[in-house]
GROMACS .gro file of C-alpha atoms in nm:
model
  341
    1MET     CA    1  -1.913   0.583   0.742
    2PRO     CA    2  -2.196   0.800   0.603
    3ARG     CA    3  -2.320   0.764   0.248
    4ASN     CA    4  -2.137   0.947  -0.030
    5GLY     CA    5  -2.389   1.229  -0.042
    6ASP     CA    6  -2.364   1.282   0.333
    7TYR     CA    7  -1.985   1.277   0.321
    8GLY     CA    8  -1.981   1.532   0.037
    9GLU     CA    9  -2.180   1.772   0.255
   10ARG     CA   10  -1.951   1.705   0.554
   11ARG     CA   11  -1.641   1.767   0.345
   12ARG     CA   12  -1.777   2.099   0.215
   13GLN     CA   13  -1.835   2.197   0.577
   14LEU     CA   14  -1.475   2.102   0.659
   15GLU     CA   15  -1.338   2.311   0.371
   16ALA     CA   16  -1.568   2.614   0.416
   17PRO     CA   17  -1.433   2.935   0.577
   18SER     CA   18  -1.455   2.918   0.955
   19ALA     CA   19  -1.340   3.088   1.273
   20PRO     CA   20  -0.960   3.065   1.321
   21ASP     CA   21  -1.003   2.880   1.651
   22GLY     CA   22  -1.291   2.664   1.527
   23MET     CA   23  -1.291   2.288   1.482
   24ALA     CA   24  -1.274   2.298   1.101
   25ALA     CA   25  -0.978   2.538   1.099
   26TRP     CA   26  -0.773   2.313   1.329
   27MET     CA   27  -0.864   2.008   1.122
   28ARG     CA   28  -0.740   2.180   0.806
   29ARG     CA   29  -0.414   2.277   0.978
   30TYR     CA   30  -0.365   1.916   1.086
   31LEU     CA   31  -0.425   1.783   0.734
   32ASP     CA   32  -0.182   2.041   0.594
   33ALA     CA   33   0.078   1.925   0.845
   34LEU     CA   34   0.035   1.565   0.727
   35VAL     CA   35   0.098   1.678   0.369
   36VAL     CA   36   0.418   1.855   0.475
   37GLN     CA   37   0.529   1.538   0.659
   38GLY     CA   38   0.494   1.342   0.335
   39TYR     CA   39   0.192   1.125   0.407
   40GLY     CA   40   0.036   0.962   0.101
   41PRO     CA   41  -0.298   1.044  -0.063
   42GLU     CA   42  -0.474   0.731   0.067
   43LEU     CA   43  -0.401   0.812   0.430
   44LEU     CA   44  -0.492   1.178   0.379
   45ARG     CA   45  -0.822   1.082   0.219
   46ALA     CA   46  -0.908   0.850   0.510
   47ARG     CA   47  -0.816   1.108   0.776
   48ARG     CA   48  -1.010   1.382   0.593
   49GLN     CA   49  -1.321   1.165   0.577
   50THR     CA   50  -1.300   1.073   0.946
   51LEU     CA   51  -1.256   1.434   1.054
   52ALA     CA   52  -1.533   1.560   0.824
   53VAL     CA   53  -1.782   1.312   0.970
   54PHE     CA   54  -1.684   1.400   1.327
   55LEU     CA   55  -1.708   1.771   1.246
   56GLY     CA   56  -2.063   1.726   1.115
   57TRP     CA   57  -2.166   1.531   1.425
   58CYS     CA   58  -2.020   1.800   1.652
   59SER     CA   59  -2.182   2.086   1.455
   60GLU     CA   60  -2.524   1.928   1.493
   61ARG     CA   61  -2.472   1.942   1.870
   62GLY     CA   62  -2.332   2.294   1.887
   63LEU     CA   63  -1.975   2.182   1.956
   64LEU     CA   64  -1.760   2.431   1.765
   65ARG     CA   65  -1.408   2.419   1.917
   66PRO     CA   66  -1.165   2.137   2.002
   67ALA     CA   67  -1.146   2.258   2.365
   68GLU     CA   68  -1.517   2.175   2.406
   69ILE     CA   69  -1.460   1.804   2.339
   70THR     CA   70  -1.437   1.583   2.648
   71LEU     CA   71  -1.404   1.211   2.706
   72PRO     CA   72  -1.781   1.168   2.774
   73ILE     CA   73  -1.858   1.346   2.444
   74LEU     CA   74  -1.622   1.113   2.257
   75GLU     CA   75  -1.785   0.814   2.425
   76ARG     CA   76  -2.121   0.942   2.294
   77TYR     CA   77  -1.970   0.968   1.947
   78GLN     CA   78  -1.837   0.615   1.976
   79ARG     CA   79  -2.189   0.491   2.060
   80HIS     CA   80  -2.312   0.684   1.754
   81LEU     CA   81  -2.065   0.494   1.533
   82PHE     CA   82  -2.177   0.165   1.687
   83GLN     CA   83  -2.546   0.240   1.622
   84TRP     CA   84  -2.498   0.392   1.275
   85ARG     CA   85  -2.621   0.189   0.976
   86LYS     CA   86  -2.513   0.195   0.612
   87ALA     CA   87  -2.757   0.242   0.324
   88ASP     CA   88  -2.798  -0.139   0.304
   89GLY     CA   89  -2.882  -0.161   0.675
   90GLU     CA   90  -2.546  -0.313   0.772
   91PRO     CA   91  -2.356  -0.167   1.071
   92LEU     CA   92  -2.012  -0.017   1.047
   93SER     CA   93  -1.761  -0.295   1.111
   94LEU     CA   94  -1.576  -0.302   1.441
   95ARG     CA   95  -1.255  -0.251   1.245
   96GLY     CA   96  -1.406   0.056   1.079
   97GLN     CA   97  -1.520   0.193   1.416
   98ALA     CA   98  -1.173   0.137   1.564
   99LEU     CA   99  -1.009   0.309   1.267
  100ALA     CA  100  -1.238   0.614   1.301
  101ILE     CA  101  -1.153   0.648   1.670
  102THR     CA  102  -0.782   0.598   1.603
  103HIS     CA  103  -0.784   0.881   1.349
  104LEU     CA  104  -0.944   1.111   1.606
  105ARG     CA  105  -0.682   1.009   1.861
  106HIS     CA  106  -0.409   1.113   1.619
  107TRP     CA  107  -0.573   1.453   1.563
  108PHE     CA  108  -0.610   1.527   1.933
  109ARG     CA  109  -0.255   1.406   1.998
  110TRP     CA  110  -0.131   1.652   1.733
  111LEU     CA  111  -0.329   1.934   1.899
  112VAL     CA  112  -0.168   1.857   2.236
  113ARG     CA  113   0.182   1.814   2.095
  114HIS     CA  114   0.163   2.156   1.930
  115HIS     CA  115   0.020   2.318   2.244
  116HIS     CA  116  -0.326   2.386   2.105
  117LEU     CA  117  -0.489   2.174   2.378
  118PRO     CA  118  -0.368   2.108   2.734
  119THR     CA  119  -0.474   1.741   2.738
  120ASN     CA  120  -0.590   1.473   2.496
  121PRO     CA  121  -0.957   1.385   2.563
  122ALA     CA  122  -0.926   1.073   2.346
  123SER     CA  123  -0.627   0.921   2.527
  124ASP     CA  124  -0.843   0.709   2.761
  125LEU     CA  125  -1.101   0.614   2.500
  126ASP     CA  126  -1.123   0.236   2.466
  127LEU     CA  127  -1.108   0.098   2.113
  128PRO     CA  128  -1.351  -0.172   1.996
  129ARG     CA  129  -1.203  -0.520   1.989
  130ALA     CA  130  -1.183  -0.575   1.617
  131PRO     CA  131  -1.176  -0.941   1.511
  132ARG     CA  132  -0.847  -1.079   1.385
  133VAL     CA  133  -0.821  -1.060   1.007
  134VAL     CA  134  -0.833  -1.404   0.846
  135LEU     CA  135  -0.727  -1.389   0.485
  136PRO     CA  136  -0.839  -1.644   0.229
  137GLU     CA  137  -0.597  -1.928   0.167
  138GLY     CA  138  -0.339  -1.836  -0.093
  139LEU     CA  139  -0.324  -2.008  -0.429
  140GLN     CA  140  -0.108  -2.309  -0.492
  141ALA     CA  141   0.178  -2.269  -0.740
  142ALA     CA  142  -0.010  -2.466  -1.008
  143GLU     CA  143  -0.321  -2.252  -0.959
  144MET     CA  144  -0.118  -1.935  -0.997
  145GLU     CA  145   0.047  -2.065  -1.314
  146ALA     CA  146  -0.298  -2.133  -1.459
  147VAL     CA  147  -0.396  -1.770  -1.392
  148LEU     CA  148  -0.074  -1.634  -1.541
  149ALA     CA  149  -0.121  -1.838  -1.860
  150LEU     CA  150  -0.461  -1.685  -1.944
  151PRO     CA  151  -0.373  -1.343  -2.098
  152ASP     CA  152  -0.339  -1.338  -2.477
  153VAL     CA  153   0.019  -1.217  -2.497
  154ASP     CA  154  -0.006  -1.166  -2.874
  155ALA     CA  155  -0.245  -0.876  -2.804
  156VAL     CA  156  -0.130  -0.540  -2.670
  157GLN     CA  157  -0.352  -0.538  -2.362
  158GLY     CA  158  -0.296  -0.909  -2.303
  159LEU     CA  159   0.080  -0.856  -2.290
  160ARG     CA  160   0.028  -0.568  -2.050
  161ASP     CA  161  -0.191  -0.788  -1.832
  162ARG     CA  162   0.063  -1.072  -1.825
  163SER     CA  163   0.342  -0.836  -1.719
  164LEU     CA  164   0.116  -0.687  -1.449
  165LEU     CA  165   0.022  -1.029  -1.310
  166GLU     CA  166   0.384  -1.144  -1.311
  167LEU     CA  167   0.496  -0.829  -1.130
  168LEU     CA  168   0.226  -0.859  -0.863
  169TYR     CA  169   0.311  -1.226  -0.803
  170SER     CA  170   0.687  -1.171  -0.794
  171THR     CA  171   0.699  -0.858  -0.577
  172GLY     CA  172   0.384  -0.873  -0.364
  173VAL     CA  173   0.330  -0.498  -0.400
  174ARG     CA  174  -0.008  -0.350  -0.311
  175ARG     CA  175  -0.256  -0.242  -0.578
  176GLN     CA  176  -0.191   0.128  -0.517
  177GLU     CA  177   0.183   0.068  -0.526
  178ALA     CA  178   0.158  -0.112  -0.861
  179ARG     CA  179  -0.058   0.168  -0.997
  180ASN     CA  180   0.199   0.430  -0.892
  181LEU     CA  181   0.494   0.257  -1.059
  182SER     CA  182   0.687   0.455  -1.317
  183ILE     CA  183   0.900   0.317  -1.600
  184PHE     CA  184   1.196   0.459  -1.407
  185ASP     CA  185   1.119   0.253  -1.096
  186LEU     CA  186   1.243  -0.074  -1.248
  187ASP     CA  187   1.612  -0.160  -1.222
  188PHE     CA  188   1.677  -0.438  -1.474
  189VAL     CA  189   2.048  -0.456  -1.386
  190HIS     CA  190   2.000  -0.527  -1.015
  191GLY     CA  191   1.658  -0.694  -1.041
  192VAL     CA  192   1.470  -0.463  -0.806
  193VAL     CA  193   1.167  -0.232  -0.807
  194ARG     CA  194   1.152   0.097  -0.620
  195VAL     CA  195   0.816   0.142  -0.449
  196ARG     CA  196   0.754   0.511  -0.392
  197GLN     CA  197   0.511   0.647  -0.135
  198GLY     CA  198   0.390   0.308  -0.018
  199LYS     CA  199   0.157   0.269   0.276
  200GLY     CA  200   0.238   0.533   0.535
  201GLY     CA  201   0.415   0.742   0.271
  202LYS     CA  202   0.728   0.527   0.287
  203ASP     CA  203   0.957   0.423   0.002
  204ARG     CA  204   1.117   0.079  -0.019
  205ILE     CA  205   1.305  -0.138  -0.265
  206VAL     CA  206   1.181  -0.490  -0.338
  207PRO     CA  207   1.336  -0.766  -0.549
  208ILE     CA  208   1.165  -0.887  -0.865
  209GLY     CA  209   1.229  -1.226  -1.025
  210GLU     CA  210   1.392  -1.281  -1.362
  211ARG     CA  211   1.075  -1.417  -1.522
  212ALA     CA  212   0.867  -1.118  -1.416
  213LEU     CA  213   1.138  -0.881  -1.538
  214ALA     CA  214   1.145  -1.057  -1.875
  215TRP     CA  215   0.769  -1.012  -1.917
  216VAL     CA  216   0.786  -0.646  -1.813
  217ARG     CA  217   1.070  -0.589  -2.060
  218ARG     CA  218   0.867  -0.747  -2.339
  219TYR     CA  219   0.570  -0.527  -2.247
  220LEU     CA  220   0.787  -0.213  -2.248
  221ASP     CA  221   0.939  -0.301  -2.583
  222SER     CA  222   0.629  -0.424  -2.768
  223ALA     CA  223   0.302  -0.318  -2.602
  224ARG     CA  224   0.347   0.001  -2.404
  225PRO     CA  225   0.463   0.204  -2.708
  226GLN     CA  226   0.128   0.120  -2.869
  227LEU     CA  227  -0.066   0.234  -2.563
  228VAL     CA  228   0.116   0.555  -2.474
  229VAL     CA  229  -0.030   0.879  -2.612
  230ALA     CA  230   0.147   1.165  -2.434
  231PRO     CA  231   0.526   1.148  -2.481
  232HIS     CA  232   0.585   1.269  -2.123
  233GLU     CA  233   0.372   0.991  -1.967
  234THR     CA  234   0.594   0.784  -1.733
  235ALA     CA  235   0.334   0.551  -1.576
  236LEU     CA  236   0.433   0.187  -1.617
  237PHE     CA  237   0.087   0.037  -1.667
  238LEU     CA  238  -0.142   0.224  -1.907
  239ASN     CA  239  -0.505   0.183  -2.004
  240ARG     CA  240  -0.635   0.184  -2.362
  241PHE     CA  241  -0.648   0.565  -2.356
  242GLY     CA  242  -0.278   0.591  -2.277
  243GLU     CA  243  -0.339   0.700  -1.918
  244ARG     CA  244  -0.221   0.549  -1.591
  245LEU     CA  245  -0.436   0.251  -1.493
  246GLY     CA  246  -0.659   0.331  -1.195
  247ASN     CA  247  -0.707   0.117  -0.887
  248ASN     CA  248  -1.043  -0.012  -1.009
  249GLY     CA  249  -0.895  -0.091  -1.349
  250LEU     CA  250  -0.615  -0.293  -1.193
  251ALA     CA  251  -0.856  -0.486  -0.973
  252THR     CA  252  -1.091  -0.556  -1.266
  253ILE     CA  253  -0.806  -0.694  -1.478
  254VAL     CA  254  -0.677  -0.922  -1.203
  255ARG     CA  255  -1.023  -1.045  -1.101
  256LYS     CA  256  -1.107  -1.129  -1.465
  257TYR     CA  257  -0.817  -1.372  -1.490
  258LEU     CA  258  -0.875  -1.520  -1.145
  259GLU     CA  259  -1.235  -1.597  -1.239
  260GLY     CA  260  -1.122  -1.727  -1.577
  261ALA     CA  261  -0.902  -1.981  -1.397
  262GLY     CA  262  -1.186  -2.084  -1.168
  263VAL     CA  263  -1.045  -1.917  -0.856
  264ARG     CA  264  -1.321  -1.842  -0.608
  265GLN     CA  265  -1.121  -1.688  -0.322
  266ARG     CA  266  -1.212  -1.328  -0.249
  267GLY     CA  267  -0.974  -1.050  -0.337
  268ALA     CA  268  -0.784  -0.959  -0.651
  269CYS     CA  269  -0.445  -0.785  -0.631
  270HIS     CA  270  -0.423  -0.862  -0.258
  271LEU     CA  271  -0.468  -1.233  -0.329
  272PHE     CA  272  -0.146  -1.221  -0.534
  273ARG     CA  273   0.028  -1.048  -0.242
  274HIS     CA  274  -0.102  -1.305   0.005
  275THR     CA  275  -0.009  -1.594  -0.224
  276MET     CA  276   0.347  -1.470  -0.266
  277ALA     CA  277   0.395  -1.429   0.111
  278THR     CA  278   0.237  -1.766   0.193
  279GLN     CA  279   0.437  -1.958  -0.067
  280MET     CA  280   0.767  -1.800   0.040
  281LEU     CA  281   0.694  -1.878   0.406
  282GLU     CA  282   0.605  -2.237   0.323
  283ASN     CA  283   0.931  -2.269   0.129
  284GLY     CA  284   1.137  -2.159   0.428
  285ALA     CA  285   1.166  -1.779   0.408
  286ASP     CA  286   1.212  -1.604   0.742
  287ILE     CA  287   0.905  -1.402   0.839
  288ARG     CA  288   1.118  -1.092   0.896
  289TYR     CA  289   1.227  -1.096   0.533
  290ILE     CA  290   0.861  -1.124   0.434
  291GLN     CA  291   0.787  -0.826   0.660
  292GLU     CA  292   1.047  -0.620   0.472
  293LEU     CA  293   0.917  -0.732   0.132
  294LEU     CA  294   0.558  -0.642   0.215
  295GLY     CA  295   0.652  -0.308   0.370
  296HIS     CA  296   0.497  -0.382   0.710
  297GLU     CA  297   0.599  -0.158   0.995
  298ARG     CA  298   0.511  -0.418   1.261
  299LEU     CA  299   0.578  -0.790   1.258
  300ASP     CA  300   0.234  -0.878   1.393
  301THR     CA  301   0.084  -0.735   1.072
  302THR     CA  302   0.294  -0.979   0.869
  303GLN     CA  303   0.174  -1.268   1.082
  304ILE     CA  304  -0.169  -1.232   0.922
  305TYR     CA  305  -0.007  -1.384   0.613
  306THR     CA  306   0.127  -1.691   0.792
  307HIS     CA  307  -0.188  -1.894   0.745
  308VAL     CA  308  -0.062  -2.237   0.647
  309SER     CA  309  -0.290  -2.488   0.478
  310ILE     CA  310  -0.381  -2.815   0.650
  311GLY     CA  311  -0.202  -2.995   0.367
  312LYS     CA  312   0.126  -2.829   0.459
  313LEU     CA  313   0.070  -2.901   0.828
  314LYS     CA  314   0.001  -3.266   0.743
  315GLU     CA  315   0.319  -3.280   0.537
  316ILE     CA  316   0.529  -3.141   0.823
  317HIS     CA  317   0.357  -3.368   1.074
  318THR     CA  318   0.427  -3.674   0.861
  319ALA     CA  319   0.790  -3.579   0.811
  320THR     CA  320   0.869  -3.502   1.175
  321HIS     CA  321   0.637  -3.684   1.418
  322PRO     CA  322   0.782  -4.015   1.542
  323THR     CA  323   0.451  -4.204   1.518
  324ALA     CA  324   0.315  -4.049   1.199
  325LYS     CA  325   0.407  -4.355   0.987
  326LEU     CA  326   0.356  -4.723   1.053
  327GLY     CA  327   0.726  -4.800   1.027
  328ARG     CA  328   0.803  -4.572   1.321
  329ALA     CA  329   0.530  -4.686   1.560
  330VAL     CA  330   0.454  -4.991   1.769
  331LEU     CA  331   0.102  -5.092   1.670
  332PRO     CA  332  -0.152  -5.231   1.919
  333PRO     CA  333  -0.221  -5.605   1.884
  334GLN     CA  334  -0.509  -5.706   1.658
  335ASP     CA  335  -0.815  -5.832   1.851
  336SER     CA  336  -0.991  -6.140   1.723
  337GLU     CA  337  -1.340  -6.025   1.817
  338ALA     CA  338  -1.508  -5.689   1.801
  339GLY     CA  339  -1.650  -5.750   2.146
  340ASP     CA  340  -1.303  -5.708   2.293
  341LEU     CA  341  -1.302  -5.340   2.196
   0.00000   0.00000   0.00000
């Protein structure tokens, strides 16, 4: 999408006073409706950016009302997204283009559902074929243990970091979900964590292992009291100023320990999530339980995490194929001369 400066100008245009039946006014009403429906800040931010960019493109072409938008106009906008280049000269990814069009589809669908438009001009718009997401291979158990052993647990921030890493590995929660955790979201009696306002604004409850709970308890007893400043602060993970750790702060912490252990796979918090899912699948967990743990609405999203290493495939092949081992197979006779081959 456009550079930050461009987006700032587009957003100001979206938020500026406008005609009641104008494009910007209907976009604001739609965003307000999403807030009322309980959608989370990440989704709202993404929808707002998409709509602001589309509004700017339409304004430059004198398109001021939703009723003026037709399928051919949207196809022109789709070509614009395909041809657009970032500041570094790279194109917008096909996945990014598809997401932008999907957000517009949702807006037009809302306009039709609430009788502000007779038909949805985006309903027949074809989405780009985004490539299938291939995640990096998850860490092996020994690799993960090496990462977990790196924080200096005798230091306040080191103990915080160890409890954070253990929680991410045990629960598989997303970075934003870990950031949002409150001290009241952990149930030490039942061994679960309540994830509030996860992706799509949905709550869920996930189990957490005994080891991770023990490290979190130690952090709460020994380290967090030394970090907290405001007595009313309820955030679980705090920075050195006593404030809730931000998304970038979480990612920086996790990446530091991954690099310290020599891990070169891309990702930070998400690599913990992927590793948890992969290891549980390889150890026999049903994929539908993994779907529930990860908070996926659709099973095909979970299947992205079912990448199994060639080592595991070789192990299964050796254990189950009737000719995988010499003792099970009838070998061909040995030839006395190479010329017989």
